[in-house]
Amino acid sequence: MRKVSLRSSFALIMALLVILGLCIYIIRYINHGEEWALYFDQATSSCTYTLTDRNGVVLAKMGNGEKTYAEDADVRTACYQLVGDYGGNVGTGALSSFTKELSGYNLITGIEAQDDVDLSLTVDSKLNVKAYEALNGRNGAVIVSNYKTGEILCMVSSASIDPNNPPTEIPDGAYINRCISSAFTPGSVFKLVTLTAAIENIDNLYQRSFTCNGSFEVNGLTVTCTGTHGTQTIEQALANSCNCAFGQLALELGADTIAEYAAKLGLTSSHQLDSITTAAGNFDKAEANSASLAWSGIGQYNDLVCPYSMLRLVSAVANGGTVVEPSLLGVSDTESEMLKGSTAAKIASMMSYNVTYHYGESTFPGLKICAKTGTAEVGDGQASHGWFVGFLDDDKHPYAFAVIVEHGGSGLGSAGAIANAVLQAAVND
Ligand SMILES: [Zn+2]
């Protein structure tokens, strides 16, 4: 008897294991079926698809047993991280991330092998080439979108490679799309966060004056500014990117409030760009009344921001406080309120003032540009990261952008010049 019950228990356990295995398989099939199917199809080359940019320029094509990339080497290199490669080296590339769309996959029937799939991305490969050229060998990221429709028009990451002729030594980070998968010290572009918190929490902000003598002391430590800005309004303090003004605002607002706004403006969390998960940023709450807190409010200390999150933020500012979620696959149908309309309008007008008062309209001929620079100190005696983020206040060309040049030095001189080159092409070509 004992032997029989032992055997039946064993059989029962085996049966349960089989059922458990089947459940795991079904769940994995639902979640990953299209990847397996496309992987199989890519291996056997039985599916056919063409991936193009928004103007029909072929970026990748599979069919008749052949796998090819764009004809033009400049397009291949400028679109490398956007497209990815057949080896799956860029995890966030379209060839790896949009397997479902490329395969025409269906959970029940699998892949309809006879169907030719045409998938058109929202990006304009000409703008990618323009941006890659403007980066001119420096590492960095350039991302431009239409803030009314969410369509991403340009997405370039450097260093890059030509997938048809990959070098024997792959440059540092060439498999990473810095636009969406990296987070950098933001420097002064983070002042937009402290500014938003100040607009919504300090009653007499516009009546105040902010004095800058080149530095100020917090608990025996010195917080330095990039200049000696004298007496300023909040508008002038933003245009001057004055560390004294924004450091003192950070101390007054406190770490909890700034952290709350960094989260609310989407800088600390990751996001979904279609099926791609973007990199989260970071904001550590420093002690009250400390130099670290002042530095955290001006984009230094342990602050980190992904260029994609910055793009979402300036898109919302441009679009009256509502962010239309960016997409690579078409006009977006997802939007949400990121900040109050009145706050967005105020920030937008101050970002316009930055250009007229400080950066110079002649630097961006013909563009109705609103922007904020960042020159983020990265320590170790290395040159700062140059940032330039903003948008065009132009109904015909409603474009938002975020540009970063690693160790590029001045934000205006490095990233600002790239933004201008790409936006001129977007507006005039
Ligand atoms: Zn100053």
Short mmCIF file of C-alpha atoms and ligand atoms in Angstrom, two decimals:
data_model
loop_
_atom_site.label_atom_id
_atom_site.label_comp_id
_atom_site.label_asym_id
_atom_site.label_seq_id
_atom_site.Cartn_x
_atom_site.Cartn_y
_atom_site.Cartn_z
CA MET A 1 0.00 0.00 0.00
CA ARG A 2 2.73 2.39 1.06
CA LYS A 3 4.57 1.70 -2.20
CA VAL A 4 1.46 2.40 -4.27
CA SER A 5 0.74 5.74 -2.58
CA LEU A 6 4.39 6.73 -3.00
CA ARG A 7 4.12 5.97 -6.71
CA SER A 8 0.85 7.82 -7.13
CA SER A 9 2.30 10.86 -5.34
CA PHE A 10 5.23 10.76 -7.71
CA ALA A 11 2.88 10.56 -10.71
CA LEU A 12 0.84 13.45 -9.35
CA ILE A 13 3.94 15.61 -8.90
CA MET A 14 5.07 14.76 -12.43
CA ALA A 15 1.65 15.68 -13.80
CA LEU A 16 1.71 19.01 -11.94
CA LEU A 17 5.18 19.77 -13.30
CA VAL A 18 4.00 19.10 -16.84
CA ILE A 19 1.01 21.43 -16.36
CA LEU A 20 3.26 24.11 -14.84
CA GLY A 21 5.68 23.79 -17.77
CA LEU A 22 2.82 24.10 -20.22
CA CYS A 23 1.56 27.26 -18.47
CA ILE A 24 5.03 28.81 -18.56
CA TYR A 25 5.29 27.93 -22.23
CA ILE A 26 1.91 29.50 -23.06
CA ILE A 27 2.76 32.70 -21.18
CA ARG A 28 6.13 32.92 -22.90
CA TYR A 29 4.50 32.14 -26.25
CA ILE A 30 2.07 35.04 -25.80
CA ASN A 31 4.83 37.42 -24.72
CA HIS A 32 7.62 36.33 -27.05
CA GLY A 33 5.94 34.42 -29.87
CA GLU A 34 6.61 37.06 -32.48
CA GLU A 35 10.30 37.19 -31.55
CA TRP A 36 10.62 33.41 -31.90
CA ALA A 37 8.68 33.43 -35.14
CA LEU A 38 10.72 36.29 -36.59
CA TYR A 39 13.94 34.76 -35.32
CA PHE A 40 13.04 31.54 -37.09
CA ASP A 41 12.01 33.45 -40.18
CA GLN A 42 15.18 35.54 -40.18
CA ALA A 43 17.22 32.38 -39.76
CA THR A 44 15.41 30.72 -42.65
CA SER A 45 14.75 34.01 -44.48
CA SER A 46 11.20 32.94 -45.22
CA CYS A 47 9.61 36.30 -44.38
CA THR A 48 9.92 39.43 -46.46
CA TYR A 49 9.82 42.96 -45.16
CA THR A 50 11.01 46.43 -46.01
CA LEU A 51 11.78 48.99 -43.32
CA THR A 52 11.80 52.56 -44.62
CA ASP A 53 12.09 56.09 -43.32
CA ARG A 54 9.14 58.51 -43.58
CA ASN A 55 9.98 59.31 -47.21
CA GLY A 56 10.29 55.71 -48.37
CA VAL A 57 14.09 55.52 -48.18
CA VAL A 58 14.88 51.86 -47.55
CA LEU A 59 16.67 51.34 -44.20
CA ALA A 60 16.56 47.54 -44.12
CA LYS A 61 15.12 44.88 -46.37
CA MET A 62 14.72 41.16 -46.00
CA GLY A 63 13.51 38.89 -48.75
CA ASN A 64 14.54 36.24 -51.29
CA GLY A 65 17.12 34.98 -48.83
CA GLU A 66 18.83 38.36 -48.67
CA LYS A 67 19.23 40.79 -45.78
CA THR A 68 20.32 44.28 -46.72
CA TYR A 69 20.58 47.76 -45.20
CA ALA A 70 20.26 51.23 -46.73
CA GLU A 71 22.12 51.76 -50.03
CA ASP A 72 23.86 54.91 -48.87
CA ALA A 73 26.71 54.49 -46.38
CA ASP A 74 25.93 57.83 -44.68
CA VAL A 75 22.32 56.75 -44.11
CA ARG A 76 23.46 53.36 -42.77
CA THR A 77 25.81 55.00 -40.28
CA ALA A 78 23.49 57.83 -39.21
CA CYS A 79 20.58 55.40 -38.73
CA TYR A 80 22.55 52.53 -37.21
CA GLN A 81 21.16 52.65 -33.65
CA LEU A 82 17.67 53.52 -34.92
CA VAL A 83 17.57 50.50 -37.23
CA GLY A 84 19.89 48.12 -35.39
CA ASP A 85 21.31 45.15 -37.26
CA TYR A 86 20.43 41.56 -38.14
CA GLY A 87 22.81 40.32 -35.44
CA GLY A 88 20.68 42.03 -32.77
CA ASN A 89 23.63 44.04 -31.43
CA VAL A 90 21.48 47.13 -30.74
CA GLY A 91 18.75 45.87 -28.42
CA THR A 92 16.57 48.95 -28.97
CA GLY A 93 16.97 49.02 -32.79
CA ALA A 94 13.85 48.71 -34.96
CA LEU A 95 14.95 45.29 -36.27
CA SER A 96 15.00 43.97 -32.69
CA SER A 97 12.17 46.03 -31.14
CA PHE A 98 9.54 46.02 -33.89
CA THR A 99 9.62 42.29 -34.68
CA LYS A 100 5.86 42.13 -34.29
CA GLU A 101 5.26 44.87 -36.86
CA LEU A 102 7.94 43.58 -39.25
CA SER A 103 6.73 40.00 -39.24
CA GLY A 104 3.04 40.82 -39.59
CA TYR A 105 2.82 38.39 -36.68
CA ASN A 106 -0.49 37.11 -35.38
CA LEU A 107 -0.78 35.12 -32.13
CA ILE A 108 -3.09 32.49 -33.65
CA THR A 109 -1.81 32.06 -37.18
CA GLY A 110 1.84 32.99 -36.63
CA ILE A 111 3.55 34.71 -39.54
CA GLU A 112 1.79 34.91 -42.87
CA ALA A 113 4.90 34.09 -44.84
CA GLN A 114 3.44 35.12 -48.15
CA ASP A 115 2.80 38.69 -46.99
CA ASP A 116 5.29 41.42 -47.81
CA VAL A 117 5.40 43.76 -44.85
CA ASP A 118 6.25 47.43 -45.35
CA LEU A 119 7.01 49.27 -42.14
CA SER A 120 7.64 52.99 -42.34
CA LEU A 121 9.35 54.77 -39.46
CA THR A 122 8.59 58.44 -38.69
CA VAL A 123 12.26 59.43 -38.95
CA ASP A 124 13.60 61.38 -41.93
CA SER A 125 16.94 59.76 -42.77
CA LYS A 126 18.16 63.02 -44.36
CA LEU A 127 17.85 64.73 -40.97
CA ASN A 128 19.72 61.86 -39.35
CA VAL A 129 22.56 62.30 -41.84
CA LYS A 130 22.56 66.05 -41.18
CA ALA A 131 22.72 65.48 -37.41
CA TYR A 132 25.45 62.85 -37.68
CA GLU A 133 27.54 65.19 -39.84
CA ALA A 134 27.00 68.04 -37.36
CA LEU A 135 28.19 65.83 -34.48
CA ASN A 136 31.38 65.63 -36.51
CA GLY A 137 32.97 62.65 -34.82
CA ARG A 138 32.03 63.66 -31.27
CA ASN A 139 29.99 61.29 -29.12
CA GLY A 140 26.48 62.46 -28.41
CA ALA A 141 22.78 62.29 -29.14
CA VAL A 142 20.36 64.27 -31.30
CA ILE A 143 16.61 63.74 -31.11
CA VAL A 144 13.89 65.84 -32.78
CA SER A 145 10.13 65.27 -32.76
CA ASN A 146 6.90 66.92 -33.81
CA TYR A 147 5.40 67.93 -30.45
CA LYS A 148 1.84 68.02 -31.84
CA THR A 149 1.84 64.53 -33.37
CA GLY A 150 4.59 62.84 -31.35
CA GLU A 151 6.38 61.67 -34.53
CA ILE A 152 10.14 61.38 -34.04
CA LEU A 153 11.81 63.01 -37.04
CA CYS A 154 15.46 62.58 -36.17
CA MET A 155 17.21 60.19 -33.78
CA VAL A 156 20.97 59.89 -33.97
CA SER A 157 23.53 58.47 -31.59
CA SER A 158 27.28 58.77 -31.96
CA ALA A 159 29.73 56.96 -31.94
CA SER A 160 28.27 54.87 -34.73
CA ILE A 161 29.28 52.27 -37.32
CA ASP A 162 28.30 51.24 -40.85
CA PRO A 163 26.70 47.80 -40.39
CA ASN A 164 27.87 46.82 -43.89
CA ASN A 165 31.49 47.52 -42.99
CA PRO A 166 31.83 47.30 -39.21
CA PRO A 167 35.33 48.19 -37.99
CA THR A 168 37.33 45.46 -36.28
CA GLU A 169 37.32 47.57 -33.13
CA ILE A 170 33.77 48.77 -32.38
CA PRO A 171 33.87 52.35 -31.00
CA ASP A 172 32.85 52.85 -27.38
CA GLY A 173 29.08 52.63 -26.96
CA ALA A 174 28.28 52.25 -30.68
CA TYR A 175 25.72 49.55 -29.82
CA ILE A 176 23.90 51.95 -27.47
CA ASN A 177 21.34 54.49 -28.61
CA ARG A 178 22.34 57.41 -26.40
CA CYS A 179 19.05 59.21 -27.20
CA ILE A 180 17.00 56.65 -25.29
CA SER A 181 19.33 54.33 -23.39
CA SER A 182 21.78 56.66 -21.63
CA ALA A 183 21.45 59.18 -18.82
CA PHE A 184 23.86 62.11 -18.48
CA THR A 185 24.59 64.87 -15.98
CA PRO A 186 22.10 67.53 -17.13
CA GLY A 187 23.79 70.69 -15.88
CA SER A 188 21.72 73.80 -16.50
CA VAL A 189 18.96 72.21 -18.58
CA PHE A 190 17.81 70.93 -15.17
CA LYS A 191 17.13 74.56 -14.18
CA LEU A 192 13.85 74.11 -16.09
CA VAL A 193 12.78 71.75 -13.28
CA THR A 194 13.77 74.12 -10.46
CA LEU A 195 12.10 76.93 -12.42
CA THR A 196 8.84 74.95 -12.74
CA ALA A 197 8.84 74.24 -9.00
CA ALA A 198 9.55 77.93 -8.28
CA ILE A 199 6.76 79.16 -10.59
CA GLU A 200 4.23 76.93 -8.85
CA ASN A 201 5.46 77.36 -5.27
CA ILE A 202 6.87 80.88 -4.82
CA ASP A 203 4.21 83.58 -4.89
CA ASN A 204 6.28 86.67 -5.56
CA LEU A 205 8.74 85.05 -7.98
CA TYR A 206 8.33 87.68 -10.69
CA GLN A 207 8.69 90.59 -8.25
CA ARG A 208 11.91 89.26 -6.77
CA SER A 209 15.42 90.23 -7.70
CA PHE A 210 18.30 87.76 -7.61
CA THR A 211 21.80 88.96 -6.84
CA CYS A 212 24.89 87.22 -8.18
CA ASN A 213 28.41 88.12 -7.06
CA GLY A 214 29.95 85.15 -8.84
CA SER A 215 29.48 82.70 -5.96
CA PHE A 216 27.71 82.17 -2.64
CA GLU A 217 28.38 80.27 0.57
CA VAL A 218 26.27 77.44 1.98
CA ASN A 219 27.35 76.06 5.35
CA GLY A 220 30.98 76.97 4.70
CA LEU A 221 31.04 75.57 1.13
CA THR A 222 31.16 77.74 -1.98
CA VAL A 223 28.74 77.37 -4.87
CA THR A 224 30.23 79.09 -7.89
CA CYS A 225 28.54 80.73 -10.85
CA THR A 226 29.85 80.93 -14.41
CA GLY A 227 29.79 84.73 -14.29
CA THR A 228 29.02 87.73 -12.09
CA HIS A 229 25.47 88.56 -13.06
CA GLY A 230 24.62 91.35 -10.59
CA THR A 231 20.94 92.01 -9.94
CA GLN A 232 18.53 90.02 -12.09
CA THR A 233 14.85 89.21 -12.56
CA ILE A 234 13.95 85.50 -12.72
CA GLU A 235 13.78 85.82 -16.53
CA GLN A 236 17.28 87.26 -16.65
CA ALA A 237 18.55 84.67 -14.15
CA LEU A 238 17.35 81.87 -16.44
CA ALA A 239 18.82 83.51 -19.54
CA ASN A 240 22.12 84.01 -17.68
CA SER A 241 21.77 80.46 -16.35
CA CYS A 242 22.80 81.92 -13.00
CA ASN A 243 23.89 79.30 -10.46
CA CYS A 244 23.53 81.75 -7.55
CA ALA A 245 19.87 82.43 -8.35
CA PHE A 246 18.91 78.81 -9.00
CA GLY A 247 21.07 77.39 -6.21
CA GLN A 248 19.30 79.68 -3.76
CA LEU A 249 15.90 78.77 -5.18
CA ALA A 250 16.79 75.09 -4.68
CA LEU A 251 17.66 75.73 -1.01
CA GLU A 252 14.39 77.59 -0.53
CA LEU A 253 12.22 74.99 -2.31
CA GLY A 254 13.90 72.01 -0.61
CA ALA A 255 14.90 68.59 -1.91
CA ASP A 256 11.43 67.04 -1.56
CA THR A 257 9.80 69.64 -3.78
CA ILE A 258 12.49 69.48 -6.47
CA ALA A 259 12.41 65.66 -6.41
CA GLU A 260 8.62 65.82 -6.77
CA TYR A 261 8.92 68.06 -9.84
CA ALA A 262 11.74 66.02 -11.39
CA ALA A 263 9.41 63.01 -11.13
CA LYS A 264 6.34 64.91 -12.33
CA LEU A 265 8.23 66.20 -15.37
CA GLY A 266 9.21 62.63 -16.20
CA LEU A 267 12.97 62.99 -15.71
CA THR A 268 13.57 60.31 -13.09
CA SER A 269 11.46 57.46 -14.50
CA SER A 270 11.78 55.45 -17.70
CA HIS A 271 9.20 55.68 -20.49
CA GLN A 272 7.79 53.60 -23.32
CA LEU A 273 8.80 54.72 -26.79
CA ASP A 274 6.43 52.35 -28.61
CA SER A 275 7.65 48.98 -27.26
CA ILE A 276 11.09 50.34 -26.27
CA THR A 277 11.78 51.12 -22.61
CA THR A 278 13.91 54.25 -22.21
CA ALA A 279 16.53 54.98 -19.54
CA ALA A 280 15.46 56.45 -16.21
CA GLY A 281 17.25 59.46 -14.74
CA ASN A 282 18.25 60.21 -11.16
CA PHE A 283 17.70 62.86 -8.52
CA ASP A 284 19.13 62.29 -5.04
CA LYS A 285 17.66 64.38 -2.25
CA ALA A 286 20.56 66.18 -0.59
CA GLU A 287 20.45 67.44 3.00
CA ALA A 288 18.54 70.63 3.73
CA ASN A 289 20.64 73.78 3.58
CA SER A 290 23.64 72.05 2.00
CA ALA A 291 25.80 72.97 -0.98
CA SER A 292 24.83 69.58 -2.45
CA LEU A 293 21.17 70.61 -2.44
CA ALA A 294 22.05 73.86 -4.23
CA TRP A 295 24.09 71.91 -6.82
CA SER A 296 21.28 69.38 -7.28
CA GLY A 297 18.92 72.23 -8.20
CA ILE A 298 21.30 73.38 -10.94
CA GLY A 299 21.73 69.98 -12.54
CA GLN A 300 24.93 68.81 -10.88
CA TYR A 301 25.46 66.67 -7.73
CA ASN A 302 24.04 63.19 -8.59
CA ASP A 303 21.51 64.40 -11.18
CA LEU A 304 21.17 62.28 -14.34
CA VAL A 305 18.78 62.74 -17.26
CA CYS A 306 18.10 60.75 -20.44
CA PRO A 307 17.91 62.92 -23.60
CA TYR A 308 14.56 61.28 -24.44
CA SER A 309 13.04 62.45 -21.13
CA MET A 310 14.31 65.95 -21.84
CA LEU A 311 12.60 65.81 -25.25
CA ARG A 312 9.30 64.88 -23.58
CA LEU A 313 9.64 67.76 -21.14
CA VAL A 314 10.27 70.46 -23.77
CA SER A 315 7.52 68.91 -25.95
CA ALA A 316 5.05 69.42 -23.10
CA VAL A 317 6.23 73.00 -22.53
CA ALA A 318 5.79 73.69 -26.27
CA ASN A 319 2.37 72.04 -26.39
CA GLY A 320 0.67 73.97 -23.56
CA GLY A 321 1.64 71.49 -20.83
CA THR A 322 0.37 68.34 -22.58
CA VAL A 323 2.88 65.78 -23.77
CA VAL A 324 1.97 63.82 -26.89
CA GLU A 325 3.95 60.62 -26.35
CA PRO A 326 6.68 60.37 -29.01
CA SER A 327 6.54 57.47 -31.45
CA LEU A 328 8.66 55.98 -34.22
CA LEU A 329 5.71 54.23 -35.83
CA GLY A 330 3.31 57.07 -36.67
CA VAL A 331 1.11 59.80 -35.29
CA SER A 332 0.70 59.19 -31.57
CA ASP A 333 -2.68 58.65 -29.95
CA THR A 334 -1.43 58.91 -26.36
CA GLU A 335 -1.19 62.18 -24.50
CA SER A 336 -1.28 63.38 -20.92
CA GLU A 337 -0.95 66.60 -18.97
CA MET A 338 2.58 66.99 -17.63
CA LEU A 339 2.31 70.53 -16.29
CA LYS A 340 -0.30 73.26 -15.98
CA GLY A 341 -1.02 75.26 -19.11
CA SER A 342 -0.23 78.55 -17.37
CA THR A 343 3.13 77.19 -16.12
CA ALA A 344 4.00 75.86 -19.58
CA ALA A 345 3.19 79.23 -21.16
CA LYS A 346 5.41 81.04 -18.68
CA ILE A 347 8.35 78.67 -19.21
CA ALA A 348 7.90 78.87 -22.99
CA SER A 349 8.08 82.67 -22.95
CA MET A 350 11.18 82.54 -20.76
CA MET A 351 12.83 80.04 -23.12
CA SER A 352 12.09 82.44 -25.97
CA TYR A 353 13.61 85.27 -23.93
CA ASN A 354 16.76 83.14 -23.40
CA VAL A 355 17.35 83.28 -27.15
CA THR A 356 16.59 86.97 -27.71
CA TYR A 357 18.37 88.18 -24.56
CA HIS A 358 21.37 85.90 -24.43
CA TYR A 359 21.95 83.25 -27.13
CA GLY A 360 21.27 85.59 -30.06
CA GLU A 361 18.55 85.19 -32.68
CA SER A 362 21.19 85.50 -35.39
CA THR A 363 22.64 82.20 -34.14
CA PHE A 364 19.41 80.56 -35.40
CA PRO A 365 18.49 82.55 -38.51
CA GLY A 366 14.80 82.42 -39.40
CA LEU A 367 13.88 80.00 -36.58
CA LYS A 368 11.35 80.93 -33.88
CA ILE A 369 13.40 79.07 -31.33
CA CYS A 370 12.85 78.74 -27.57
CA ALA A 371 15.65 76.96 -25.76
CA LYS A 372 17.80 76.29 -22.73
CA THR A 373 21.50 75.55 -22.71
CA GLY A 374 23.38 73.27 -20.36
CA THR A 375 27.09 72.95 -19.78
CA ALA A 376 27.33 70.03 -17.39
CA GLU A 377 30.51 69.64 -15.37
CA VAL A 378 31.61 66.01 -15.32
CA GLY A 379 34.76 66.20 -13.17
CA ASP A 380 38.11 64.47 -13.61
CA GLY A 381 39.38 67.49 -15.51
CA GLN A 382 37.31 66.49 -18.55
CA ALA A 383 35.47 68.98 -20.74
CA SER A 384 31.81 69.53 -19.81
CA HIS A 385 28.88 67.92 -21.61
CA GLY A 386 27.16 70.47 -23.86
CA TRP A 387 23.33 70.38 -23.90
CA PHE A 388 20.79 72.32 -25.91
CA VAL A 389 17.05 71.60 -25.55
CA GLY A 390 13.92 73.40 -26.69
CA PHE A 391 11.41 73.82 -29.48
CA LEU A 392 10.23 75.96 -32.36
CA ASP A 393 7.26 78.20 -31.55
CA ASP A 394 5.99 77.67 -35.09
CA ASP A 395 2.64 76.09 -36.04
CA LYS A 396 3.98 74.98 -39.41
CA HIS A 397 7.08 73.43 -37.89
CA PRO A 398 6.18 72.31 -34.36
CA TYR A 399 9.48 70.65 -33.57
CA ALA A 400 10.97 69.87 -30.16
CA PHE A 401 14.59 68.82 -29.75
CA ALA A 402 17.21 67.63 -27.30
CA VAL A 403 20.91 67.59 -28.20
CA ILE A 404 23.88 66.54 -26.11
CA VAL A 405 27.55 66.49 -27.06
CA GLU A 406 29.69 64.50 -24.64
CA HIS A 407 32.63 66.61 -23.48
CA GLY A 408 31.56 69.18 -26.07
CA GLY A 409 32.21 72.18 -23.80
CA SER A 410 29.77 75.11 -24.03
CA GLY A 411 26.17 73.98 -24.59
CA LEU A 412 25.41 76.81 -27.01
CA GLY A 413 28.61 76.42 -29.00
CA SER A 414 28.50 72.63 -29.33
CA ALA A 415 24.92 71.34 -29.04
CA GLY A 416 23.30 74.66 -30.07
CA ALA A 417 25.11 74.64 -33.40
CA ILE A 418 23.99 71.05 -34.09
CA ALA A 419 20.37 71.90 -33.22
CA ASN A 420 20.53 74.82 -35.63
CA ALA A 421 21.93 72.70 -38.47
CA VAL A 422 19.25 70.01 -38.08
CA LEU A 423 16.35 72.44 -37.56
CA GLN A 424 17.36 74.53 -40.58
CA ALA A 425 17.25 71.34 -42.66
CA ALA A 426 13.92 70.32 -41.12
CA VAL A 427 12.32 73.69 -41.82
CA ASN A 428 13.88 74.64 -45.16
CA ASP A 429 14.66 71.43 -47.10
ZN ZN B 1 25.30 84.18 -11.67
#
